Coordinates of C-alpha atoms in Angstrom, one line a residue:
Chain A
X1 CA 16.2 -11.1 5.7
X2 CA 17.4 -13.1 8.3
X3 CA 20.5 -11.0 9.0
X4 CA 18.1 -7.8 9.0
X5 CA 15.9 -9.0 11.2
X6 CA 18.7 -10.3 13.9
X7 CA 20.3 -7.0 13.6
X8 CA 17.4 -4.5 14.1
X9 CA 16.8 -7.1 17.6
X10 CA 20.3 -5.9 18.1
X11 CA 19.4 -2.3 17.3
X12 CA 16.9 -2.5 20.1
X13 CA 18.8 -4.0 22.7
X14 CA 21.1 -1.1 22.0
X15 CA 18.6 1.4 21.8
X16 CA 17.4 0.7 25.2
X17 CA 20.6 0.3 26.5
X18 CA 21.6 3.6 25.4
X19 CA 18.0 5.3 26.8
X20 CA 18.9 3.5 30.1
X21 CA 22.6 5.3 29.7
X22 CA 21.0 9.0 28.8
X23 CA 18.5 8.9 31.5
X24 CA 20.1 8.0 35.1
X25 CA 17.8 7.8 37.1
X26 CA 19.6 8.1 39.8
X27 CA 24.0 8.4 40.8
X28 CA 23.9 4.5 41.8
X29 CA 23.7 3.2 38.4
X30 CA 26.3 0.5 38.0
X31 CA 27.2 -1.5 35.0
X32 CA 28.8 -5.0 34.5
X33 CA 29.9 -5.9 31.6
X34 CA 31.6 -9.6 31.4
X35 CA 31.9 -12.5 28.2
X36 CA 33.0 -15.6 27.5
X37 CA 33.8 -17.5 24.2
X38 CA 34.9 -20.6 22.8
X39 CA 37.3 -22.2 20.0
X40 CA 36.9 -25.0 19.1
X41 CA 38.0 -27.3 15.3
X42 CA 36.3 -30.8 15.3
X43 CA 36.1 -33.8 12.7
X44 CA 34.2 -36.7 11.2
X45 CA 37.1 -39.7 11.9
X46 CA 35.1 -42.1 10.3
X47 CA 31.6 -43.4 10.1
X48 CA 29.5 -45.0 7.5
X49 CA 26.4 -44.3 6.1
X50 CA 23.9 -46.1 3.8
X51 CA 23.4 -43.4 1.0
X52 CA 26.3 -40.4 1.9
X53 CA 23.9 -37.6 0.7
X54 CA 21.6 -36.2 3.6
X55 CA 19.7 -32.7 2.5
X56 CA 22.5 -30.7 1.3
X57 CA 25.4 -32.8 3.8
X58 CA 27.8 -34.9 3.2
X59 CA 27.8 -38.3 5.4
X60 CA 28.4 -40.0 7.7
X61 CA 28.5 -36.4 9.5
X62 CA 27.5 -35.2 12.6
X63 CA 25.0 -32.3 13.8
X64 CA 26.8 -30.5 16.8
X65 CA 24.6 -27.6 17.3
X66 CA 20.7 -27.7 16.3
X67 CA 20.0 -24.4 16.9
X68 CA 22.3 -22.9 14.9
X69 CA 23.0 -25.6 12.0
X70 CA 26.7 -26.5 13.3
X71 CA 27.4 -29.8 11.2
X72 CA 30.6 -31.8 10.9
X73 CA 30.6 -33.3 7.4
X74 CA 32.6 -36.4 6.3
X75 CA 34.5 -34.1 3.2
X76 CA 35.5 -31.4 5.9
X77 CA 39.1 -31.8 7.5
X78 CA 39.5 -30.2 10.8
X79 CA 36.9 -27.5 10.9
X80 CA 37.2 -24.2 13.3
X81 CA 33.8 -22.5 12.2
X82 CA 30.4 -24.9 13.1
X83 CA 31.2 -24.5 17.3
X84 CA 33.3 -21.3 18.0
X85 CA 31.4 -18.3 18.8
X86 CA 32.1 -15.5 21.4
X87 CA 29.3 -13.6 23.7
X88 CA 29.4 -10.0 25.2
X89 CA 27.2 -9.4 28.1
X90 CA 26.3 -6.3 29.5
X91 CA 24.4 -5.7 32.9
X92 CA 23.1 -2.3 34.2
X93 CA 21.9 -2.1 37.8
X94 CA 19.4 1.2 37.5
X95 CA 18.7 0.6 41.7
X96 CA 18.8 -2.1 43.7
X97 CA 15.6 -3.9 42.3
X98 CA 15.7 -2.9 38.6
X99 CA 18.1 -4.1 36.0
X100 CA 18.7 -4.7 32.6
X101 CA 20.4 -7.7 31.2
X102 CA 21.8 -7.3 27.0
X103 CA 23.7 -10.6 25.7
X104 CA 25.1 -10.8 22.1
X105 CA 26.7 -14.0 20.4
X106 CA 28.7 -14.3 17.4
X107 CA 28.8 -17.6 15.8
X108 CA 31.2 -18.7 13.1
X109 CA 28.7 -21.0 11.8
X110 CA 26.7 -18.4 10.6
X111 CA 28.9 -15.1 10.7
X112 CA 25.9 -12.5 12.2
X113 CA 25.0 -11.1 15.8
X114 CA 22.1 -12.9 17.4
X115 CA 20.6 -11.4 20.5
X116 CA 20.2 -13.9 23.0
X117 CA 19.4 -11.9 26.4
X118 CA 17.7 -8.8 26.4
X119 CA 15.7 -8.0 29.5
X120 CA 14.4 -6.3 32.4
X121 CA 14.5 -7.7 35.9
X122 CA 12.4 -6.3 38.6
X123 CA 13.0 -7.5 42.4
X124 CA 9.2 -7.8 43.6
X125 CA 10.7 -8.9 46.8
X126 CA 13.7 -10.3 48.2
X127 CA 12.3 -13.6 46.9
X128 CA 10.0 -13.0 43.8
X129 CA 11.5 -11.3 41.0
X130 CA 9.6 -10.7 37.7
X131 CA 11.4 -10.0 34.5
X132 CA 10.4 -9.1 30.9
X133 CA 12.2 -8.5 27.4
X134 CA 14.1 -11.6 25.2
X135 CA 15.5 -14.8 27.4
X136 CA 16.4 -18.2 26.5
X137 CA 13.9 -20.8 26.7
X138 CA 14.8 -22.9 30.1
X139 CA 14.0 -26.0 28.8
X140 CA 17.0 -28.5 29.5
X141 CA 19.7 -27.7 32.5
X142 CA 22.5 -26.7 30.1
X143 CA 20.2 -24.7 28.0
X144 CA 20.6 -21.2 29.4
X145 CA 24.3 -21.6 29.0
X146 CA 24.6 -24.0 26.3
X147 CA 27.3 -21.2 24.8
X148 CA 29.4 -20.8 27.4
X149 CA 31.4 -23.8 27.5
X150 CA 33.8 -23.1 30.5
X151 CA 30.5 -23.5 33.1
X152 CA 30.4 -27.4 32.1
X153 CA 32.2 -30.6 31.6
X154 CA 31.4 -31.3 27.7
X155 CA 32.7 -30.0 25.1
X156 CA 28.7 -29.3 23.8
X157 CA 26.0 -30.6 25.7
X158 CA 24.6 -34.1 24.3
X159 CA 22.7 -33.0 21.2
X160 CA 20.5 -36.1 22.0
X161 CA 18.8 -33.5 24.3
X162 CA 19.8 -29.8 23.6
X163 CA 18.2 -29.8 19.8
X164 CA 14.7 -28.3 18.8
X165 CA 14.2 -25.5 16.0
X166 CA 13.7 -22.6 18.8
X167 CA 16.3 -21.7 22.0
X168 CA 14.6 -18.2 22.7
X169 CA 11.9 -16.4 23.4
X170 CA 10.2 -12.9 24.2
X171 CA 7.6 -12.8 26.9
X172 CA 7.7 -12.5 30.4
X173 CA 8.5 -14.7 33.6
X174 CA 8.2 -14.8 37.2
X175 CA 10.9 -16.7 39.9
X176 CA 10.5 -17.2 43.4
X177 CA 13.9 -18.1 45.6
X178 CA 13.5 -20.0 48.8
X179 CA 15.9 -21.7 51.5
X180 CA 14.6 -24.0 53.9
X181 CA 16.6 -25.8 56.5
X182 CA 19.8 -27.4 54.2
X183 CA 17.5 -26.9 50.8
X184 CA 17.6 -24.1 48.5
X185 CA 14.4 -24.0 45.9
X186 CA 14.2 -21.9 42.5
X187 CA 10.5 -22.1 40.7
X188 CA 9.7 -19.9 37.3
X189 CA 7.1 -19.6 35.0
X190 CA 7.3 -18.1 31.7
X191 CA 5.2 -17.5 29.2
X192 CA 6.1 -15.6 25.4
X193 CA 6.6 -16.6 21.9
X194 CA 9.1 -16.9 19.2
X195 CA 9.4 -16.6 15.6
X196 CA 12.6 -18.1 14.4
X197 CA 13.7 -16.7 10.6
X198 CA 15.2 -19.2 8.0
X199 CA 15.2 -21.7 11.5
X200 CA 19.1 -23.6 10.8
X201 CA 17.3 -26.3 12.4
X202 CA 15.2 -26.6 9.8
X203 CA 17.7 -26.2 7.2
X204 CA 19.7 -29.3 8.4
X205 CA 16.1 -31.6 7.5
X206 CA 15.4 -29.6 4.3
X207 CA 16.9 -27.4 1.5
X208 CA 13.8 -25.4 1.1
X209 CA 14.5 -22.7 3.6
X210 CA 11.6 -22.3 6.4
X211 CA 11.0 -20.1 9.3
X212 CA 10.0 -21.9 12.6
X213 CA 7.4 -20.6 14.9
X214 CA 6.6 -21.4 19.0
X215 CA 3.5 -19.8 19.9
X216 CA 1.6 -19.9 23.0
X217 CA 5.0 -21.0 25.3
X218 CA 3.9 -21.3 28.6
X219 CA 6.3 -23.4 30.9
X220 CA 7.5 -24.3 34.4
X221 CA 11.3 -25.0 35.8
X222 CA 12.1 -26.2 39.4
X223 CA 15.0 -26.5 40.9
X224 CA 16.1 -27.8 44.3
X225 CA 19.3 -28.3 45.6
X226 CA 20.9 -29.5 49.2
X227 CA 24.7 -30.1 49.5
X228 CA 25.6 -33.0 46.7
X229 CA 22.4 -33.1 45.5
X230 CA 20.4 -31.1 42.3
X231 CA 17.1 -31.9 41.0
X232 CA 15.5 -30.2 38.4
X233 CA 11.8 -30.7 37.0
X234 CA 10.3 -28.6 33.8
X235 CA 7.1 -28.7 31.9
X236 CA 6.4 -26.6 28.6
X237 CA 3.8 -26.8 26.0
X238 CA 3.6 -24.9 23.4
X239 CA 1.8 -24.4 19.4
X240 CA 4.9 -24.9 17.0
X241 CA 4.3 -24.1 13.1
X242 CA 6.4 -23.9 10.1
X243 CA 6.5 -21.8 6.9
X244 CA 8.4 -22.4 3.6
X245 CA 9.6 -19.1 2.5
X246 CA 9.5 -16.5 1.2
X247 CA 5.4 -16.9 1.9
X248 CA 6.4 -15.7 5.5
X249 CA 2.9 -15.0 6.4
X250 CA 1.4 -18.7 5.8
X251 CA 2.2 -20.6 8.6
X252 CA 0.8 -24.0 8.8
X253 CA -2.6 -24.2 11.0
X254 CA -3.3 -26.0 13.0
X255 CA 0.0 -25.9 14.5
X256 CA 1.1 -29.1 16.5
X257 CA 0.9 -28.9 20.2
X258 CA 4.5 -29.7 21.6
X259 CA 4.4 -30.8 25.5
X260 CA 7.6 -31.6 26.8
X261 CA 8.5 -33.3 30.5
X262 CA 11.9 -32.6 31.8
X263 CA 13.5 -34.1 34.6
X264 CA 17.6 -33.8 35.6
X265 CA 19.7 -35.4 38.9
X266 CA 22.8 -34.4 39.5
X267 CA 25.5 -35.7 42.4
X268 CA 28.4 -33.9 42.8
X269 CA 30.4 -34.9 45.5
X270 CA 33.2 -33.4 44.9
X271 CA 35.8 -35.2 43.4
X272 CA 33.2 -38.0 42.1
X273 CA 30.1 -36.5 40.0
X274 CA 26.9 -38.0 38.0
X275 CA 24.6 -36.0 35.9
X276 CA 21.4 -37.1 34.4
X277 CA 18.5 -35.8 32.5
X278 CA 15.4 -37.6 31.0
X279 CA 13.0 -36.0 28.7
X280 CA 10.2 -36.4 27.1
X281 CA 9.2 -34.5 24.0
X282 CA 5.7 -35.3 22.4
X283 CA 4.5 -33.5 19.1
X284 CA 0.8 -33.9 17.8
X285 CA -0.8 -32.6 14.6
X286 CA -3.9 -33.1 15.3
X287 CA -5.1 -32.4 11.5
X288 CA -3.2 -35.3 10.1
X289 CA -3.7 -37.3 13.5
X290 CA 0.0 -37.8 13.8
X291 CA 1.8 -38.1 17.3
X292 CA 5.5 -38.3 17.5
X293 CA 6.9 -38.8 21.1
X294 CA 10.5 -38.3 21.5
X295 CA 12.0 -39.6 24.8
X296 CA 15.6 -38.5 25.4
X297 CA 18.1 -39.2 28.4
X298 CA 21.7 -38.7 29.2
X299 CA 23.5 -40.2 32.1
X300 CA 27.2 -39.1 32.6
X301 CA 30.1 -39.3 35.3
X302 CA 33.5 -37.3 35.9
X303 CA 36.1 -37.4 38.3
X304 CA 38.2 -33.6 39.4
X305 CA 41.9 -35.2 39.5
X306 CA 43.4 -31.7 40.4
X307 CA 43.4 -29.6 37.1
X308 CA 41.9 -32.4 35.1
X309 CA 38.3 -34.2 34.7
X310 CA 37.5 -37.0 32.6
X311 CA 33.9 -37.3 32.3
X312 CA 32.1 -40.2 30.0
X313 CA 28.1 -40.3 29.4
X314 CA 26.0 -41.6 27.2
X315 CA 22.8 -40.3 25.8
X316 CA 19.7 -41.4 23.4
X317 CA 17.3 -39.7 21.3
X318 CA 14.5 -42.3 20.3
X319 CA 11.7 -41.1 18.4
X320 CA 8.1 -43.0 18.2
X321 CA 5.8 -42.5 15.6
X322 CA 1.7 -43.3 15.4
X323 CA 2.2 -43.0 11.5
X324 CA 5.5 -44.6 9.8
X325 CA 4.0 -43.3 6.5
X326 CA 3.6 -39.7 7.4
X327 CA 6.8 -39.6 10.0
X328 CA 9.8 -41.9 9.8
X329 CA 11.5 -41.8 13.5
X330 CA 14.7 -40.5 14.1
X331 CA 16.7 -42.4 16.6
X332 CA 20.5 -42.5 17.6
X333 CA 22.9 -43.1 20.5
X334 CA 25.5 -40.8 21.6
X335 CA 28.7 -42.0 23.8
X336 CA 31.4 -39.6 24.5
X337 CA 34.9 -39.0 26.6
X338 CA 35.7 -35.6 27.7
X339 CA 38.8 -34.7 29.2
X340 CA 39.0 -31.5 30.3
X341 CA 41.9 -29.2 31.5
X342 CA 41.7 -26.4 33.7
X343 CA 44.5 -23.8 32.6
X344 CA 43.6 -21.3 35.2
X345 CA 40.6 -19.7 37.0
X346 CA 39.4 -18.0 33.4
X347 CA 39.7 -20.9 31.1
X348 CA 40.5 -24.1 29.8
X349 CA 40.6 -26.8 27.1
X350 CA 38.7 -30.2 26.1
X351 CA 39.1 -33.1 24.2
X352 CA 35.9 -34.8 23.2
X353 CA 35.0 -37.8 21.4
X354 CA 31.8 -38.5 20.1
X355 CA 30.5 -42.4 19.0
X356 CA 27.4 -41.8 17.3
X357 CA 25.1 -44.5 16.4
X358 CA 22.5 -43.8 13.8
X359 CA 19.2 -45.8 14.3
X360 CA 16.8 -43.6 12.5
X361 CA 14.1 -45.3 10.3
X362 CA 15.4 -43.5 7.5
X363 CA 18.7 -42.4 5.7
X364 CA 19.9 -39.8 8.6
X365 CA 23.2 -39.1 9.2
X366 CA 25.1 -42.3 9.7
X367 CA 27.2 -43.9 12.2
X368 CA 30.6 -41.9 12.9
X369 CA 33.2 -41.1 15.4
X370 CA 33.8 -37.4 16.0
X371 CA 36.7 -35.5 17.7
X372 CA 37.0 -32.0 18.5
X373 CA 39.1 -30.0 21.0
X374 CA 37.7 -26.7 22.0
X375 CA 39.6 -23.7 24.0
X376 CA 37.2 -21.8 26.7
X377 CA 37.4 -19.0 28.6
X378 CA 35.2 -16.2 30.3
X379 CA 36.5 -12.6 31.0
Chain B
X1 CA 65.3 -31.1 47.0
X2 CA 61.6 -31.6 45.8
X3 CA 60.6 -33.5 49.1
X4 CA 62.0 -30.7 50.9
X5 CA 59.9 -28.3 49.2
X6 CA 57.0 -29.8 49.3
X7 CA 57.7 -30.1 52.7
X8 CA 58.2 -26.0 53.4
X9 CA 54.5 -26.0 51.6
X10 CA 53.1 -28.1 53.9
X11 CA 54.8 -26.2 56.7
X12 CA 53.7 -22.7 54.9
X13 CA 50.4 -24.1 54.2
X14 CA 49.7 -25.0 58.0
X15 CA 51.0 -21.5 59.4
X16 CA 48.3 -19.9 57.1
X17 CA 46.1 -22.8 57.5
X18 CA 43.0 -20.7 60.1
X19 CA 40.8 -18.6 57.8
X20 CA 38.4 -16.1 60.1
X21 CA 35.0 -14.8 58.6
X22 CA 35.1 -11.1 59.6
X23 CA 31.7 -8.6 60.4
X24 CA 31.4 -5.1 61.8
X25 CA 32.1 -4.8 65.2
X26 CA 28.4 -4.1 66.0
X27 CA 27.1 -7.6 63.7
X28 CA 25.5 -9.8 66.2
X29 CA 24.9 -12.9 63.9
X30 CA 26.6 -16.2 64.4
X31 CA 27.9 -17.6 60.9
X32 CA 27.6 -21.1 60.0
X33 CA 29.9 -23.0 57.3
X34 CA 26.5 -23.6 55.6
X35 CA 25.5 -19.7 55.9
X36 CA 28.6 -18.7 54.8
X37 CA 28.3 -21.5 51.8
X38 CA 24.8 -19.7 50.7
X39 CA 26.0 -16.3 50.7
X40 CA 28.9 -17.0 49.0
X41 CA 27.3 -18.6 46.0
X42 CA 24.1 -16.2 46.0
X43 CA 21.9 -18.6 47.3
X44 CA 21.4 -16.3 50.4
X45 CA 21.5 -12.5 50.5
X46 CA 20.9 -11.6 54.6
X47 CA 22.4 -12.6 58.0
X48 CA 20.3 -15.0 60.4
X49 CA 18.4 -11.7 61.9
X50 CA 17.1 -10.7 58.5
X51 CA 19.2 -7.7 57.7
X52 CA 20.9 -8.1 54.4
X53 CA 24.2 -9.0 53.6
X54 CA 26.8 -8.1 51.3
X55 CA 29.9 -10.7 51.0
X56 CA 33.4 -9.6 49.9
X57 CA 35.8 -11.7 48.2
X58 CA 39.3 -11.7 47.9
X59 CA 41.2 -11.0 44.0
X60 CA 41.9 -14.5 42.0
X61 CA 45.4 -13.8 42.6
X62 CA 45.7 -13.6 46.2
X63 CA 46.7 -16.9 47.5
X64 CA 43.6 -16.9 50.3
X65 CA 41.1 -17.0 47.6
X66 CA 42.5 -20.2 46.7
X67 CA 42.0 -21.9 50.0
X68 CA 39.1 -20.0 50.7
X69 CA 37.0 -21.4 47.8
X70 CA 38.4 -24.5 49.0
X71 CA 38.0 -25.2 53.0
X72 CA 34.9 -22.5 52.6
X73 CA 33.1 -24.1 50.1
X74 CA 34.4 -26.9 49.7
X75 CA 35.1 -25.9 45.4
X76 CA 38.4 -25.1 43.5
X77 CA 38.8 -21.7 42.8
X78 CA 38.2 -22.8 39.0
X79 CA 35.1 -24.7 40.2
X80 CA 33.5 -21.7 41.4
X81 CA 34.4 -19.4 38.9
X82 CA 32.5 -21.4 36.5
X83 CA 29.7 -21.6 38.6
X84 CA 29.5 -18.1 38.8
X85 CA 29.5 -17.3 35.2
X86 CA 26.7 -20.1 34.9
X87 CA 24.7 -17.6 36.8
X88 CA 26.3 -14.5 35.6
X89 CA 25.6 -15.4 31.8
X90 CA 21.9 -16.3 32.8
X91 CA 21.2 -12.8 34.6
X92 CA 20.9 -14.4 37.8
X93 CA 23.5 -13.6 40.0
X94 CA 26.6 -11.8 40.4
X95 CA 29.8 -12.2 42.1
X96 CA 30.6 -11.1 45.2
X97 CA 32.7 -8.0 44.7
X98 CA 36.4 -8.1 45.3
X99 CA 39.2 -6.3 46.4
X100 CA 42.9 -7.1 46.4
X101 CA 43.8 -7.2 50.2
X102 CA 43.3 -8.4 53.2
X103 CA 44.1 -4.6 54.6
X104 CA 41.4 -3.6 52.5
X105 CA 38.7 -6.2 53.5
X106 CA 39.7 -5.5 56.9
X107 CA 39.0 -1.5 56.5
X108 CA 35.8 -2.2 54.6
X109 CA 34.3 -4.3 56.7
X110 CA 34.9 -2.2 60.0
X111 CA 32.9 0.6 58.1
X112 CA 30.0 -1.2 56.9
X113 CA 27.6 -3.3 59.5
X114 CA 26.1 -5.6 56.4
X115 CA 29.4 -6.7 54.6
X116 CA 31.0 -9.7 55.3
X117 CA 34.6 -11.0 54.8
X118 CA 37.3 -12.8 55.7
X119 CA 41.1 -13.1 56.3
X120 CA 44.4 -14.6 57.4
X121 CA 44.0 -15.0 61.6
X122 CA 47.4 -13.6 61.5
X123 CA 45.7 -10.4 60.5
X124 CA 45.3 -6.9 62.3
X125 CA 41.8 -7.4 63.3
X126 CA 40.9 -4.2 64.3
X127 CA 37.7 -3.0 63.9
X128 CA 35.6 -5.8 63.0
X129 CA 34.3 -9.4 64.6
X130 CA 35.2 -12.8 64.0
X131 CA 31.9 -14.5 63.0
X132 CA 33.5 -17.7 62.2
X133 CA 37.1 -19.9 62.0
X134 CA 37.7 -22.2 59.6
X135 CA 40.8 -24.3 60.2

């Protein structure tokens, strides 16, 4: 069902692509077509857990990827398939103002095409663009471009931060470009909706299999920037319900209203950089008068030593619940060391160690130290 | 032996050392490091008069890329490339377009009053304007 429903998305994408292919509109029609892709093998080292069987997992383990169930178990040895995954992306430029944008992953971890990008940008102006069709949901910095490794310093992006059930969505949104003096701004809204089949996030709480639903998103990202210096503020609220399946059509009602509050700084100067982000995520269902609110914050810093840049952060998730009987909090630190190699223009490797401490209120997945190495590269 | 030829690079590196920002002949726009900074990372698509412009960019393998992304701006070459395909793999931006020499930037530019460029000052500079020198 799931695969069915991620390939006719595909189907789609190619569908308009080849419409857009039979129909120039005009001689000018140019095409891009570029990807990127990642291997990477990782492990548990060692950890310890209070009871070693979490949902189906085996502990102490570690969750790499929430969106797509990647999961580093304590029985694995070196495993290749929960973080490598390759992406094709094809542009088409129809004029000057009007393009299409098509972006297809393939993950390991779950061995099926997923359609991440599939829209139509429009160039109001030279400053206001609107755009329409299937994006990702701009909700953390790295988000975006979570999958393509070679544009950051981690191996993954701190799943302290880059975990919820959805990391897409189909609607529409509207950005506006300005430069003033040394700044440069960025401001979008969006607004859509997405309906996430047999959600892997889910699947890594529960073995009842359950599709995930974010209704009503309506959200805001701003970015400024000027020399050294990034800043980058979102809000997004949304109506998030769950179903168990196969009763696809039941969704839980009320859903519970998700607001989340976003703020990153960066410094790079260069040689020396930090990065930051703080983030609050607060979930309440109102019909059992339940409010979780989950702040989250990261704070790293890397050095550029020619083709090389360590990079250490640190980064918690800490959960806070009105009702310990209806929701137990989840709660963990994350430290890590990167080192990461640049091997030329189009790629590189990392070394990454996780320390994970477990915190939660309830038998999660454990304390453990996780290493992976990953190979990157764009083309 | 190594001293000496780290040496000849220094004395290589410092014969090659002026980079000049190249226009047509009839662009009337003064370019400033930051100007040229903005266009060459997308942040800015038109000259200070308004009329739009188009930036050229050397191949990865010619040597002034190199020390182009980094006296330009101020990146390694590997820096900016994975800046770009940040924006590239988010549908906002794309690359300026390259070609692989400075003959060719040189011809290009003469023929076309919104691209932009730059080359070696050694460089037969017929043609076009120098907007700007970096040293």
């Amino acid at each position: 069902m799931k695969r069915s429903s991620k390939i006719s998305l595909v189907r789609i994408g190619v569908t308009v692509f080849s419409v857009a292919v039979v129909t120039p509109l005009q001689a000018e029609i140019s095409y891009q077509f570029n990807g990127f892709g990642t291997v990477a093998v990782g492990k548990v080292l060692s950890g310890d857990v209070a009871d070693p069987d979490f949902v189906s997992y085996k502990c102490p383990c570690f969750i790499t990827d929430y969106n797509n169930g990647g999961i580093y178990q304590s029985n694995d040895g070196w495993s290749i398939q929960e973080e490598s995954r390759i992406g094709a992306q094809l542009n088409v430029n129809f004029t000057d103002r009007l393009s299409l944008v098509t972006q297809v992953m393939a993950r390991a971890v779950d061995s099926e095409l997923s359609l991440e990008w599939a829209y139509l940008s429009y160039d109001l102006t030279d400053k206001l663009t609107l755009q329409a069709g299937r994006k990702r949901i701009p909700l953390y910095f790295y988000s975006e471009f979570q999958d393509v490794g070679f544009a950051y310093i981690w191996l993954r992006p701190p799943q302290t931060l880059y975990g919820w059930e959805a990391s897409n969505y189909n609607g529409a949104n509207l950005r506006y470009t300005e430069n003033f003096s040394d700044w440069s701004m960025t401001a979008n809204i969006y607004a859509g909706s997405e309906t996430v089949d047999d959600a892997p996030y889910n699947s890594l709480y529960d073995s009842v299999p359950q599709d995930s639903r974010w209704d009503k998103i309506r959200g805001v990202d701003i970015e400024l920037n000027r020399d050294w210096f990034t800043a980058r503020l979102i809000y997004m609220t949304s109506e998030n319900s769950t179903t168990e399946r196969p009763d696809s059509d039941a969704f839980y009602s009320p859903p519970t209203d998700q607001t989340v509050l976003g703020l990153s700084l960066n410094a790079d100067f260069g040689d020396w950089f930090v990065l930051s982000e703080m983030n609050l995520n607060k979930r309440e269902d109102k019909a059992d008068g339940l409010t979780i609110r989950s702040p989250a914050s990261m704070v790293g810093a890397g050095y550029r030593y020619g083709k090389w840049t360590p990079f250490v952060s640190w980064s918690r998730f800490w959960d806070k619940s009105n009702n310990l009987e209806l929701y137990e909090p989840e709660r963990f630190t994350d430290t890590s060391f990167t080192l990461r190699y640049d091997i030329n223009n189009n790629s590189s490797i990392k070394a990454q160690i996780n320390r994970l401490q477990d915190k939660s209120l309830y038998n999660f997945v454990g304390n453990s130290t996780v290493a992976a190495i990953s190979y990157d590269f764009i083309f | 032996m190594k001293a000496v030829i780290i040496f000849c690079m220094v004395l290589m590196g410092s014969a090659h050392a002026d980079i000049v920002i190249i226009g047509h002949s009839s662009n009337t726009n003064s370019v400033s490091v930051e100007e040229l900074q903005r266009l060459y990372t997308g942040k800015s698509s038109s000259f200070a008069n308004g009329e739009s412009a188009l930036p050229l960019n050397l191949g990865d393998a010619n040597a002034l890329r190199t020390s182009f992304d980094e006296k330009a701006l101020g990146r390694s070459s590997s820096q900016i490339k994975a800046y770009w395909s940040k924006l590239v793999f988010t549908g906002k931006g794309t690359p300026p377009k390259e070609v692989s020499t400075e003959a060719e930037m040189v011809k290009l530019v003469s023929s076309n009053p919104n691209l932009l460029g730059y080359v070696s000052s050694t460089a037969d500079l017929s043609g076009v304007k120098v907007l700007l020198k970096i040293e």
